[in-house]
């Protein structure tokens, strides 16, 4: 069995601008499941990226 080696995950601080309405929705949804705004946004981004079409839309 491989040994567990704890490590510090690298994270970056970023700033985004979103509408007040969207922020309110994010905060409400995060609070409803008792997680932080940050963790909720990370999970939303991960889900969107994992379920996104790799092909650009045809115009």
Short mmCIF file of C-alpha atoms in Angstrom, two decimals:
data_model
loop_
_atom_site.label_atom_id
_atom_site.label_comp_id
_atom_site.label_asym_id
_atom_site.label_seq_id
_atom_site.Cartn_x
_atom_site.Cartn_y
_atom_site.Cartn_z
CA UNK A 1 0.00 0.00 0.00
CA UNK A 2 1.31 3.46 -0.87
CA UNK A 3 2.19 5.71 2.04
CA UNK A 4 0.08 8.76 2.70
CA UNK A 5 2.08 11.93 2.22
CA UNK A 6 0.16 15.01 3.30
CA UNK A 7 0.69 18.07 1.14
CA UNK A 8 -0.60 21.57 0.92
CA UNK A 9 -2.81 22.09 -2.11
CA UNK A 10 -1.96 25.15 -4.13
CA UNK A 11 -4.79 27.63 -4.44
CA UNK A 12 -4.95 31.00 -6.12
CA UNK A 13 -6.90 34.02 -4.98
CA UNK A 14 -9.05 35.43 -7.79
CA UNK A 15 -11.61 38.19 -8.09
CA UNK A 16 -14.74 37.89 -10.19
CA UNK A 17 -17.55 40.32 -10.84
CA UNK A 18 -21.09 38.97 -10.82
CA UNK A 19 -24.49 40.56 -10.47
CA UNK A 20 -25.95 41.11 -7.02
CA UNK A 21 -28.85 38.81 -7.94
CA UNK A 22 -26.52 35.95 -8.89
CA UNK A 23 -24.47 36.41 -5.71
CA UNK A 24 -27.65 36.29 -3.64
CA UNK A 25 -28.66 33.03 -5.35
CA UNK A 26 -25.20 31.51 -4.82
CA UNK A 27 -25.22 32.48 -1.14
CA UNK A 28 -28.73 31.12 -0.63
CA UNK A 29 -27.93 27.78 -2.31
CA UNK A 30 -24.63 27.41 -0.41
CA UNK A 31 -26.30 28.18 2.92
CA UNK A 32 -29.08 25.66 2.20
CA UNK A 33 -26.53 22.85 2.02
CA UNK A 34 -24.27 24.31 4.73
CA UNK A 35 -21.12 24.89 2.68
CA UNK A 36 -19.13 28.03 2.03
CA UNK A 37 -19.74 30.28 -0.94
CA UNK A 38 -16.21 29.45 -2.11
CA UNK A 39 -16.75 25.69 -1.99
CA UNK A 40 -20.12 26.00 -3.73
CA UNK A 41 -18.62 28.06 -6.57
CA UNK A 42 -15.70 25.63 -6.96
CA UNK A 43 -18.09 22.68 -7.21
CA UNK A 44 -20.26 24.51 -9.74
CA UNK A 45 -17.24 25.29 -11.91
CA UNK A 46 -15.94 21.72 -11.68
CA UNK A 47 -19.36 20.36 -12.65
CA UNK A 48 -19.70 22.77 -15.58
CA UNK A 49 -16.24 21.94 -16.91
CA UNK A 50 -16.77 18.18 -16.56
CA UNK A 51 -20.10 18.36 -18.42
CA UNK A 52 -19.17 20.85 -21.10
CA UNK A 53 -18.99 19.98 -24.79
CA UNK A 54 -15.39 19.98 -25.98
CA UNK A 55 -16.41 21.09 -29.44
CA UNK A 56 -17.02 24.79 -30.00
CA UNK A 57 -20.55 25.63 -31.17
CA UNK A 58 -20.98 25.79 -34.93
CA UNK A 59 -22.01 29.16 -36.28
#
